[in-house]
mmCIF file of C-alpha atoms and ligand atoms in Angstrom:
data_model
loop_
_atom_site.group_PDB
_atom_site.id
_atom_site.type_symbol
_atom_site.label_atom_id
_atom_site.label_comp_id
_atom_site.label_asym_id
_atom_site.label_seq_id
_atom_site.Cartn_x
_atom_site.Cartn_y
_atom_site.Cartn_z
ATOM 1 C CA MET A 1 -25.224 25.597 -118.492
ATOM 2 C CA ARG A 2 -23.475 22.965 -116.742
ATOM 3 C CA GLU A 3 -20.645 23.968 -114.320
ATOM 4 C CA ALA A 4 -18.516 20.889 -115.338
ATOM 5 C CA GLY A 5 -18.630 19.657 -118.842
ATOM 6 C CA CYS A 6 -20.544 16.652 -119.875
ATOM 7 C CA PRO A 7 -18.603 13.533 -120.920
ATOM 8 C CA GLU A 8 -18.569 13.036 -124.493
ATOM 9 C CA GLU A 9 -19.887 9.560 -124.559
ATOM 10 C CA GLU A 10 -22.805 10.769 -122.247
ATOM 11 C CA LEU A 11 -23.351 13.870 -124.593
ATOM 12 C CA PHE A 12 -23.687 11.817 -127.610
ATOM 13 C CA SER A 13 -25.980 9.273 -126.159
ATOM 14 C CA PHE A 14 -28.129 12.254 -125.156
ATOM 15 C CA LEU A 15 -27.775 13.662 -128.698
ATOM 16 C CA SER A 16 -28.611 10.285 -130.202
ATOM 17 C CA SER A 17 -31.660 9.967 -128.331
ATOM 18 C CA LYS A 18 -32.867 13.365 -129.584
ATOM 19 C CA LYS A 19 -31.943 12.380 -133.086
ATOM 20 C CA ASP A 20 -34.211 9.317 -132.650
ATOM 21 C CA GLU A 21 -37.196 11.703 -131.871
ATOM 22 C CA ASP A 22 -36.707 13.458 -135.234
ATOM 23 C CA LEU A 23 -38.998 11.670 -138.010
ATOM 24 C CA GLY A 24 -35.915 11.826 -140.440
ATOM 25 C CA TYR A 25 -38.141 11.856 -143.486
ATOM 26 C CA HIS A 26 -39.544 8.440 -143.012
ATOM 27 C CA ARG A 27 -43.240 8.598 -144.052
ATOM 28 C CA VAL A 28 -42.937 12.386 -144.332
ATOM 29 C CA LEU A 29 -44.731 13.575 -147.371
ATOM 30 C CA SER A 30 -45.040 17.269 -146.607
ATOM 31 C CA SER A 31 -41.461 18.398 -146.653
ATOM 32 C CA MET A 32 -39.704 20.361 -149.191
ATOM 33 C CA CYS A 33 -36.530 19.390 -147.898
ATOM 34 C CA THR A 34 -34.906 15.921 -148.242
ATOM 35 C CA HIS A 35 -31.684 13.861 -147.232
ATOM 36 C CA PRO A 36 -28.856 15.897 -148.576
ATOM 37 C CA HIS A 37 -26.788 14.176 -151.323
ATOM 38 C CA PRO A 38 -23.742 12.255 -150.052
ATOM 39 C CA VAL A 39 -21.495 14.555 -152.081
ATOM 40 C CA ALA A 40 -23.170 17.623 -150.478
ATOM 41 C CA VAL A 41 -22.443 16.230 -147.007
ATOM 42 C CA ARG A 42 -18.837 15.576 -147.951
ATOM 43 C CA ALA A 43 -18.370 18.809 -149.301
ATOM 44 C CA HIS A 44 -20.128 20.749 -146.548
ATOM 45 C CA GLN A 45 -17.811 18.698 -144.054
ATOM 46 C CA MET A 46 -14.677 19.769 -146.124
ATOM 47 C CA PHE A 47 -15.670 23.558 -145.784
ATOM 48 C CA ILE A 48 -17.252 23.118 -142.348
ATOM 49 C CA GLU A 49 -15.354 26.218 -140.657
ATOM 50 C CA SER A 50 -15.752 28.506 -143.832
ATOM 51 C CA ASN A 51 -17.327 31.864 -143.353
ATOM 52 C CA LEU A 52 -18.707 33.556 -146.406
ATOM 53 C CA GLY A 53 -19.627 36.736 -144.279
ATOM 54 C CA ASP A 54 -15.797 37.566 -144.542
ATOM 55 C CA PRO A 55 -14.881 36.114 -147.938
ATOM 56 C CA GLY A 56 -11.482 37.562 -147.901
ATOM 57 C CA LEU A 57 -10.525 34.998 -145.367
ATOM 58 C CA PHE A 58 -12.048 32.153 -147.400
ATOM 59 C CA THR A 59 -11.095 33.024 -151.059
ATOM 60 C CA GLY A 60 -11.394 29.402 -152.213
ATOM 61 C CA SER A 61 -15.210 29.173 -150.643
ATOM 62 C CA ALA A 62 -15.804 32.710 -152.330
ATOM 63 C CA SER A 63 -14.813 31.432 -155.729
ATOM 64 C CA LEU A 64 -17.240 28.519 -155.145
ATOM 65 C CA GLU A 65 -20.114 30.699 -154.339
ATOM 66 C CA ARG A 66 -19.416 32.578 -157.632
ATOM 67 C CA LEU A 67 -19.261 29.367 -159.550
ATOM 68 C CA LEU A 68 -22.627 28.400 -158.213
ATOM 69 C CA ILE A 69 -24.019 31.534 -159.187
ATOM 70 C CA GLU A 70 -22.590 31.143 -162.740
ATOM 71 C CA ARG A 71 -23.864 27.673 -162.977
ATOM 72 C CA LEU A 72 -27.227 28.595 -162.138
ATOM 73 C CA GLY A 73 -27.167 31.974 -164.211
ATOM 74 C CA THR A 74 -26.327 29.577 -167.182
ATOM 75 C CA LEU A 75 -28.989 27.053 -166.420
ATOM 76 C CA PHE A 76 -31.371 30.228 -166.164
ATOM 77 C CA HIS A 77 -30.347 31.385 -169.629
ATOM 78 C CA HIS A 78 -28.503 34.279 -168.449
ATOM 79 C CA PRO A 79 -24.649 33.486 -168.027
ATOM 80 C CA GLY A 80 -23.991 36.949 -166.922
ATOM 81 C CA ALA A 81 -26.403 37.008 -164.056
ATOM 82 C CA GLY A 82 -25.254 38.499 -160.567
ATOM 83 C CA GLY A 83 -26.164 36.699 -157.092
ATOM 84 C CA TYR A 84 -25.142 35.197 -154.006
ATOM 85 C CA ALA A 85 -25.957 32.374 -151.855
ATOM 86 C CA THR A 86 -28.628 33.106 -149.391
ATOM 87 C CA ALA A 87 -29.993 31.292 -146.183
ATOM 88 C CA GLY A 88 -33.105 30.366 -148.351
ATOM 89 C CA GLY A 89 -36.002 31.402 -150.170
ATOM 90 C CA THR A 90 -36.933 33.719 -147.564
ATOM 91 C CA GLU A 91 -34.067 35.609 -147.452
ATOM 92 C CA SER A 92 -33.908 35.730 -151.370
ATOM 93 C CA ASN A 93 -37.480 37.160 -151.387
ATOM 94 C CA ILE A 94 -36.547 39.786 -148.765
ATOM 95 C CA GLN A 95 -33.500 41.001 -150.842
ATOM 96 C CA ALA A 96 -35.350 41.085 -154.023
ATOM 97 C CA LEU A 97 -38.089 43.280 -152.371
ATOM 98 C CA ARG A 98 -35.272 45.733 -150.895
ATOM 99 C CA ILE A 99 -33.853 46.048 -154.407
ATOM 100 C CA ALA A 100 -37.174 47.020 -156.103
ATOM 101 C CA LYS A 101 -38.290 49.301 -153.000
ATOM 102 C CA LYS A 102 -34.932 51.148 -153.283
ATOM 103 C CA LYS A 103 -34.803 51.438 -157.182
ATOM 104 C CA ALA A 104 -38.388 52.679 -157.217
ATOM 105 C CA SER A 105 -38.334 55.160 -154.372
ATOM 106 C CA SER A 106 -41.994 55.471 -154.127
ATOM 107 C CA ARG A 107 -43.211 57.249 -150.663
ATOM 108 C CA SER A 108 -46.052 54.466 -150.576
ATOM 109 C CA PRO A 109 -44.766 51.697 -152.337
ATOM 110 C CA ASN A 110 -46.975 48.430 -152.653
ATOM 111 C CA ILE A 111 -46.002 44.996 -154.250
ATOM 112 C CA ILE A 112 -48.333 42.610 -156.363
ATOM 113 C CA ILE A 113 -48.093 38.875 -155.686
ATOM 114 C CA PRO A 114 -50.579 36.044 -156.265
ATOM 115 C CA GLU A 115 -52.576 34.976 -153.222
ATOM 116 C CA SER A 116 -50.646 31.574 -153.529
ATOM 117 C CA ALA A 117 -47.315 33.291 -152.821
ATOM 118 C CA HIS A 118 -45.173 32.113 -149.999
ATOM 119 C CA PHE A 119 -45.728 33.438 -146.463
ATOM 120 C CA SER A 120 -42.232 34.927 -146.616
ATOM 121 C CA PHE A 121 -43.561 37.845 -148.425
ATOM 122 C CA GLU A 122 -45.973 38.715 -145.740
ATOM 123 C CA LYS A 123 -42.817 38.794 -143.332
ATOM 124 C CA ALA A 124 -40.740 40.839 -145.838
ATOM 125 C CA CYS A 125 -43.593 43.404 -146.309
ATOM 126 C CA ASP A 126 -43.915 43.702 -142.640
ATOM 127 C CA ILE A 127 -40.191 44.252 -142.123
ATOM 128 C CA LEU A 128 -40.032 46.643 -144.961
ATOM 129 C CA SER A 129 -43.093 48.577 -144.591
ATOM 130 C CA LEU A 130 -44.326 47.662 -148.175
ATOM 131 C CA GLU A 131 -48.041 47.230 -148.921
ATOM 132 C CA MET A 132 -48.684 43.707 -149.863
ATOM 133 C CA ARG A 133 -51.541 43.279 -152.590
ATOM 134 C CA THR A 134 -52.436 39.735 -153.219
ATOM 135 C CA VAL A 135 -53.938 39.003 -156.706
ATOM 136 C CA PRO A 136 -56.832 36.274 -156.457
ATOM 137 C CA CYS A 137 -55.864 33.032 -158.211
ATOM 138 C CA ASP A 138 -57.903 31.496 -160.867
ATOM 139 C CA ALA A 139 -59.461 28.108 -160.964
ATOM 140 C CA ALA A 140 -55.996 26.444 -161.806
ATOM 141 C CA TYR A 141 -54.455 28.045 -158.436
ATOM 142 C CA CYS A 142 -52.512 30.524 -160.513
ATOM 143 C CA MET A 143 -52.505 34.460 -160.328
ATOM 144 C CA ASP A 144 -55.701 35.480 -162.192
ATOM 145 C CA MET A 145 -54.542 37.855 -164.969
ATOM 146 C CA GLU A 146 -58.173 39.049 -165.815
ATOM 147 C CA GLN A 147 -57.903 40.844 -162.311
ATOM 148 C CA ILE A 148 -54.194 42.124 -161.964
ATOM 149 C CA ASP A 149 -55.032 45.757 -163.610
ATOM 150 C CA GLU A 150 -57.135 46.474 -160.596
ATOM 151 C CA TYR A 151 -54.087 45.848 -158.305
ATOM 152 C CA ILE A 152 -51.306 47.773 -160.057
ATOM 153 C CA ASP A 153 -50.791 51.402 -159.861
ATOM 154 C CA ALA A 154 -48.044 54.112 -159.884
ATOM 155 C CA ASN A 155 -46.842 53.046 -156.657
ATOM 156 C CA THR A 156 -46.492 49.396 -157.509
ATOM 157 C CA VAL A 157 -42.684 48.710 -157.231
ATOM 158 C CA PHE A 158 -42.600 45.087 -157.451
ATOM 159 C CA LEU A 159 -44.309 42.204 -159.323
ATOM 160 C CA GLY A 160 -43.801 38.586 -157.883
ATOM 161 C CA GLY A 161 -44.672 35.324 -159.717
ATOM 162 C CA ILE A 162 -44.416 31.907 -158.557
ATOM 163 C CA ALA A 163 -42.632 28.996 -160.458
ATOM 164 C CA GLY A 164 -43.631 25.969 -158.514
ATOM 165 C CA SER A 165 -45.901 27.233 -155.782
ATOM 166 C CA THR A 166 -45.563 25.805 -152.480
ATOM 167 C CA GLU A 167 -48.998 24.646 -151.936
ATOM 168 C CA TYR A 168 -50.194 23.513 -155.465
ATOM 169 C CA GLY A 169 -46.895 23.297 -157.645
ATOM 170 C CA THR A 170 -48.245 25.625 -160.340
ATOM 171 C CA ILE A 171 -46.755 28.524 -162.349
ATOM 172 C CA ASP A 172 -48.062 31.726 -162.425
ATOM 173 C CA PRO A 173 -48.475 33.191 -166.278
ATOM 174 C CA LEU A 174 -44.787 34.281 -166.140
ATOM 175 C CA THR A 175 -44.853 35.636 -169.822
ATOM 176 C CA SER A 176 -47.674 37.852 -169.390
ATOM 177 C CA LEU A 177 -46.169 39.109 -165.729
ATOM 178 C CA SER A 178 -42.669 39.696 -167.778
ATOM 179 C CA GLU A 179 -44.554 41.735 -170.446
ATOM 180 C CA ILE A 180 -46.495 43.828 -167.893
ATOM 181 C CA ALA A 181 -43.214 44.353 -165.698
ATOM 182 C CA GLU A 182 -41.213 45.513 -169.252
ATOM 183 C CA GLY A 183 -44.158 47.891 -170.299
ATOM 184 C CA ARG A 184 -44.568 49.436 -166.818
ATOM 185 C CA ASP A 185 -40.832 49.253 -165.998
ATOM 186 C CA ILE A 186 -41.684 47.459 -162.693
ATOM 187 C CA PHE A 187 -39.109 45.187 -160.919
ATOM 188 C CA PHE A 188 -40.264 41.588 -161.592
ATOM 189 C CA HIS A 189 -39.001 38.467 -159.205
ATOM 190 C CA VAL A 190 -39.782 35.055 -160.037
ATOM 191 C CA ASP A 191 -39.732 33.076 -156.770
ATOM 192 C CA ALA A 192 -38.527 29.587 -157.919
ATOM 193 C CA ALA A 193 -37.409 28.356 -154.542
ATOM 194 C CA PHE A 194 -38.829 25.180 -155.290
ATOM 195 C CA GLY A 195 -39.240 25.057 -158.951
ATOM 196 C CA GLY A 196 -35.673 26.487 -159.600
ATOM 197 C CA PHE A 197 -33.965 22.993 -159.316
ATOM 198 C CA VAL A 198 -37.147 21.148 -161.100
ATOM 199 C CA LEU A 199 -38.164 23.019 -164.117
ATOM 200 C CA PRO A 200 -34.999 23.565 -165.965
ATOM 201 C CA PHE A 201 -34.756 19.462 -165.896
ATOM 202 C CA LEU A 202 -38.320 19.000 -167.490
ATOM 203 C CA GLU A 203 -38.937 18.168 -170.817
ATOM 204 C CA PRO A 204 -40.579 20.050 -172.591
ATOM 205 C CA ALA A 205 -38.935 23.098 -170.640
ATOM 206 C CA VAL A 206 -40.990 25.699 -169.211
ATOM 207 C CA ALA A 207 -39.879 29.289 -169.538
ATOM 208 C CA PHE A 208 -39.813 30.782 -166.153
ATOM 209 C CA ASP A 209 -36.172 32.307 -166.020
ATOM 210 C CA PHE A 210 -34.147 35.267 -167.442
ATOM 211 C CA SER A 211 -35.236 33.899 -171.049
ATOM 212 C CA LEU A 212 -38.098 36.205 -170.179
ATOM 213 C CA PRO A 213 -36.936 39.674 -170.712
ATOM 214 C CA GLY A 214 -38.971 41.315 -167.828
ATOM 215 C CA VAL A 215 -37.569 39.237 -165.200
ATOM 216 C CA SER A 216 -35.350 40.861 -162.887
ATOM 217 C CA SER A 217 -34.508 38.443 -160.353
ATOM 218 C CA ILE A 218 -35.020 34.581 -159.539
ATOM 219 C CA SER A 219 -34.978 32.695 -155.944
ATOM 220 C CA ALA A 220 -33.905 29.128 -156.348
ATOM 221 C CA ASP A 221 -33.187 26.972 -153.461
ATOM 222 C CA PRO A 222 -30.526 24.005 -153.517
ATOM 223 C CA HIS A 223 -31.425 22.947 -150.081
ATOM 224 C CA LYS A 224 -35.058 22.078 -151.621
ATOM 225 C CA MET A 225 -34.796 19.919 -154.730
ATOM 226 C CA GLY A 226 -31.165 20.874 -155.221
ATOM 227 C CA PHE A 227 -30.259 18.118 -152.554
ATOM 228 C CA SER A 228 -27.803 20.382 -150.798
ATOM 229 C CA THR A 229 -27.324 20.617 -146.893
ATOM 230 C CA ILE A 230 -29.307 23.197 -145.176
ATOM 231 C CA PRO A 231 -29.037 26.134 -145.486
ATOM 232 C CA VAL A 232 -28.533 27.377 -148.866
ATOM 233 C CA GLY A 233 -30.878 29.254 -151.179
ATOM 234 C CA CYS A 234 -29.771 31.602 -154.264
ATOM 235 C CA LEU A 235 -30.766 34.961 -155.194
ATOM 236 C CA LEU A 236 -29.940 35.652 -158.899
ATOM 237 C CA VAL A 237 -30.210 39.242 -160.605
ATOM 238 C CA ARG A 238 -30.100 40.057 -164.064
ATOM 239 C CA ASP A 239 -27.163 42.518 -163.481
ATOM 240 C CA GLU A 240 -24.595 42.263 -160.776
ATOM 241 C CA SER A 241 -24.907 46.093 -160.416
ATOM 242 C CA MET A 242 -28.444 45.747 -158.976
ATOM 243 C CA LEU A 243 -26.908 44.312 -155.765
ATOM 244 C CA ARG A 244 -25.121 47.606 -155.268
ATOM 245 C CA CYS A 245 -28.068 49.342 -153.599
ATOM 246 C CA LEU A 246 -27.820 46.941 -150.818
ATOM 247 C CA HIS A 247 -24.335 47.787 -149.890
ATOM 248 C CA VAL A 248 -23.614 48.755 -146.342
ATOM 249 C CA ASP A 249 -20.052 49.503 -144.960
ATOM 250 C CA THR A 250 -18.176 46.776 -143.330
ATOM 251 C CA PRO A 251 -14.966 48.414 -142.414
ATOM 252 C CA TYR A 252 -13.640 45.579 -139.982
ATOM 253 C CA LEU A 253 -13.930 42.886 -142.631
ATOM 254 C CA THR A 254 -11.830 41.843 -145.362
ATOM 255 C CA ILE A 255 -14.352 43.295 -147.806
ATOM 256 C CA LYS A 256 -15.324 46.932 -147.232
ATOM 257 C CA GLN A 257 -18.622 46.626 -148.160
ATOM 258 C CA ALA A 258 -21.455 43.919 -148.413
ATOM 259 C CA TYR A 259 -24.928 43.482 -149.859
ATOM 260 C CA THR A 260 -25.849 40.377 -148.159
ATOM 261 C CA LEU A 261 -28.570 40.231 -145.592
ATOM 262 C CA ASN A 262 -26.886 37.717 -143.237
ATOM 263 C CA GLY A 263 -23.538 38.383 -141.799
ATOM 264 C CA THR A 264 -21.996 35.078 -141.063
ATOM 265 C CA ARG A 265 -22.772 32.467 -144.032
ATOM 266 C CA SER A 266 -22.065 28.995 -144.365
ATOM 267 C CA GLY A 267 -19.407 27.965 -146.971
ATOM 268 C CA GLY A 268 -19.923 24.679 -146.289
ATOM 269 C CA ALA A 269 -23.791 24.569 -147.689
ATOM 270 C CA VAL A 270 -22.387 26.578 -150.573
ATOM 271 C CA ALA A 271 -19.710 23.799 -151.233
ATOM 272 C CA GLY A 272 -22.266 21.520 -150.927
ATOM 273 C CA ALA A 273 -24.777 23.029 -153.547
ATOM 274 C CA LEU A 274 -22.018 23.298 -156.089
ATOM 275 C CA ALA A 275 -20.781 19.655 -155.525
ATOM 276 C CA VAL A 276 -24.225 18.306 -156.280
ATOM 277 C CA LEU A 277 -24.727 20.243 -159.449
ATOM 278 C CA GLU A 278 -21.040 19.337 -160.602
ATOM 279 C CA TYR A 279 -21.489 15.529 -159.681
ATOM 280 C CA LEU A 280 -24.829 14.885 -161.009
ATOM 281 C CA GLY A 281 -24.765 17.266 -163.971
ATOM 282 C CA LYS A 282 -27.819 17.872 -165.978
ATOM 283 C CA GLY A 283 -28.267 14.111 -166.906
ATOM 284 C CA GLY A 284 -28.387 13.091 -163.250
ATOM 285 C CA MET A 285 -30.710 15.920 -162.193
ATOM 286 C CA ARG A 286 -32.939 15.123 -165.194
ATOM 287 C CA ALA A 287 -33.128 11.632 -164.037
ATOM 288 C CA ILE A 288 -33.850 12.405 -160.367
ATOM 289 C CA VAL A 289 -36.454 14.907 -161.460
ATOM 290 C CA ARG A 290 -38.090 12.446 -163.899
ATOM 291 C CA GLY A 291 -38.278 9.871 -161.085
ATOM 292 C CA CYS A 292 -40.194 12.247 -158.789
ATOM 293 C CA MET A 293 -42.650 13.500 -161.482
ATOM 294 C CA GLU A 294 -43.292 9.895 -162.328
ATOM 295 C CA ASN A 295 -43.964 9.339 -158.644
ATOM 296 C CA THR A 296 -46.420 12.478 -158.563
ATOM 297 C CA TRP A 297 -48.420 10.897 -161.546
ATOM 298 C CA ARG A 298 -48.473 7.609 -160.023
ATOM 299 C CA LEU A 299 -49.906 9.144 -156.842
ATOM 300 C CA ILE A 300 -52.279 11.171 -158.561
ATOM 301 C CA ALA A 301 -53.654 8.008 -160.547
ATOM 302 C CA GLY A 302 -53.687 6.013 -157.376
ATOM 303 C CA MET A 303 -55.652 8.612 -155.438
ATOM 304 C CA GLU A 304 -58.003 9.159 -158.104
ATOM 305 C CA ALA A 305 -58.648 5.539 -158.637
ATOM 306 C CA TRP A 306 -59.748 5.548 -154.848
ATOM 307 C CA GLY A 307 -62.122 8.318 -155.584
ATOM 308 C CA TYR A 308 -60.019 11.467 -154.254
ATOM 309 C CA PRO A 309 -59.320 13.766 -157.189
ATOM 310 C CA ALA A 310 -56.360 16.018 -157.726
ATOM 311 C CA ALA A 311 -57.216 19.493 -156.794
ATOM 312 C CA VAL A 312 -55.326 20.543 -159.952
ATOM 313 C CA ARG A 313 -52.449 19.056 -162.597
ATOM 314 C CA PRO A 314 -49.192 20.206 -160.900
ATOM 315 C CA GLU A 315 -45.971 21.720 -162.883
ATOM 316 C CA VAL A 316 -43.671 20.165 -160.355
ATOM 317 C CA ASN A 317 -43.639 17.280 -157.937
ATOM 318 C CA ILE A 318 -46.310 18.693 -155.706
ATOM 319 C CA ALA A 319 -49.816 16.871 -155.602
ATOM 320 C CA THR A 320 -53.013 18.038 -153.792
ATOM 321 C CA PHE A 321 -56.298 16.238 -153.297
ATOM 322 C CA SER A 322 -59.687 16.525 -151.868
ATOM 323 C CA CYS A 323 -59.106 13.849 -149.213
ATOM 324 C CA PRO A 324 -60.311 14.699 -145.679
ATOM 325 C CA ALA A 325 -58.640 11.504 -144.026
ATOM 326 C CA VAL A 326 -55.028 10.705 -143.482
ATOM 327 C CA PRO A 327 -54.045 7.186 -142.615
ATOM 328 C CA GLU A 328 -52.090 6.649 -139.484
ATOM 329 C CA GLY A 329 -48.345 7.071 -139.152
ATOM 330 C CA TRP A 330 -48.273 9.398 -142.394
ATOM 331 C CA ARG A 331 -47.126 13.163 -142.337
ATOM 332 C CA VAL A 332 -48.966 14.915 -145.031
ATOM 333 C CA SER A 333 -50.002 18.807 -144.860
ATOM 334 C CA ARG A 334 -53.085 21.034 -145.865
ATOM 335 C CA THR A 335 -53.276 23.809 -147.879
ATOM 336 C CA ARG A 336 -54.997 26.978 -146.972
ATOM 337 C CA LYS A 337 -57.981 25.825 -148.765
ATOM 338 C CA GLY A 338 -57.985 22.388 -146.873
ATOM 339 C CA HIS A 339 -56.616 20.109 -149.651
ATOM 340 C CA MET A 340 -54.205 17.339 -148.711
ATOM 341 C CA ARG A 341 -50.822 18.324 -149.892
ATOM 342 C CA ILE A 342 -47.859 15.777 -150.687
ATOM 343 C CA VAL A 343 -44.470 16.857 -152.150
ATOM 344 C CA CYS A 344 -42.997 14.026 -153.755
ATOM 345 C CA MET A 345 -39.346 14.744 -152.855
ATOM 346 C CA PRO A 346 -36.642 12.257 -153.723
ATOM 347 C CA HIS A 347 -36.968 10.406 -150.361
ATOM 348 C CA VAL A 348 -40.484 9.584 -151.343
ATOM 349 C CA HIS A 349 -39.564 6.567 -153.164
ATOM 350 C CA ARG A 350 -42.098 4.474 -155.308
ATOM 351 C CA ASP A 351 -42.566 1.827 -152.555
ATOM 352 C CA VAL A 352 -43.272 4.843 -150.138
ATOM 353 C CA ILE A 353 -46.035 6.011 -152.628
ATOM 354 C CA GLU A 354 -47.423 2.474 -152.876
ATOM 355 C CA ALA A 355 -47.621 1.923 -148.977
ATOM 356 C CA PHE A 356 -49.326 5.267 -148.664
ATOM 357 C CA LEU A 357 -51.945 4.432 -151.521
ATOM 358 C CA HIS A 358 -52.269 1.000 -149.903
ATOM 359 C CA ASP A 359 -53.224 2.490 -146.384
ATOM 360 C CA ILE A 360 -55.416 5.326 -148.221
ATOM 361 C CA GLY A 361 -57.414 1.973 -149.647
ATOM 362 C CA GLU A 362 -57.730 0.471 -146.153
ATOM 363 C CA LEU A 363 -59.134 3.790 -144.960
ATOM 364 C CA HIS A 364 -61.479 3.799 -148.076
ATOM 365 C CA ALA A 365 -62.677 0.235 -147.331
HETATM 366 N N1 PLP B 401 -40.691 30.360 -151.810
HETATM 367 C C1 PLP B 401 -41.186 29.410 -151.973
HETATM 368 C C2 PLP B 401 -41.946 28.993 -153.321
HETATM 369 C C3 PLP B 401 -41.333 28.128 -151.095
HETATM 370 O O1 PLP B 401 -41.709 27.285 -151.077
HETATM 371 C C4 PLP B 401 -40.295 28.546 -149.809
HETATM 372 C C5 PLP B 401 -40.633 27.317 -148.671
HETATM 373 O O2 PLP B 401 -41.019 26.433 -148.935
HETATM 374 C C6 PLP B 401 -39.957 29.742 -149.629
HETATM 375 C C7 PLP B 401 -39.984 30.841 -150.656
HETATM 376 C C8 PLP B 401 -39.105 30.038 -148.431
HETATM 377 O O3 PLP B 401 -37.822 29.047 -148.210
HETATM 378 P P1 PLP B 401 -37.213 28.972 -146.949
HETATM 379 O O4 PLP B 401 -37.948 28.353 -146.027
HETATM 380 O O5 PLP B 401 -35.884 28.318 -147.454
HETATM 381 O O6 PLP B 401 -36.802 30.383 -146.309
#
């Protein structure tokens, strides 16, 4: 650390040079985050000092968090859902696994997820000493239900299904998983970290949420398709009381017990997440999601016209292709199976898609 502080001008000129090194989503087709909505930025700034880790000091912020969970519970067909704002999908998945593990009290617990599940489950199982059993996917990149029986046993404490998979944008057979979970009394978590802010705004609607009776919990991230500032995810549970098993004593805070994983939590990002939902409403979200899906279909049509077939027809705005080369200057990612993966986030406008297709065409020629 410097002995004497740096003059502000000099400091911000240094920061500005570092900011210029960031790609800032320009020609970035691989990210599940995007520019936050201006109202999210404004709301975040307004609550910049708010720490939801000590909610008795920030009662206004805490009521915004409750309202956010209430809005999402209603959107996910269960207005009475409990939950809280996490730091993102990873924390939500860890917490869902913790609840499942505590509820079941097996001595050698295992969990069942599709092989397409996000790597946060691997981290979570390592931390929680859970055996992770991954069911292979079928040709449509969804959990292969023909095989699931081989993986479930009396020590299975958790079933996980994905609504909008990270790599292929697919949805697991959630209705069947819900039936299995109900029949066997297993905790069933839907990871809708990405799809949670897409699927409710699609027509026709897809059943991925609490409308399925076996669903115990859902993760959905405002900092992905919810245009919020980073970091904010949401964990929703069917019944608020399910969180109680995570309580630890917090004697020196304004609340005497807490179930969150993180201590200090950003009230600003929560205010931002709620602000976007209130400002845009369902109509605004539907329009944005519709635009992202139209761009996804345009990209798929354009790539197929150049001879690069889509790996699968996605359910959300993620497109994957058998296409080995990448035109210069573009950021795309690769799935574990080697497909080119493009997330058509709101910053990936139609002219960005057309420019990319043009450059792909040049490569093709
Ligand atoms: N779950 C899914 C389906 C995801 O796509 C992601 C991130 O891409 C996560 C969980 C983890 O979210 P985060 O990076 O916010 O922790």
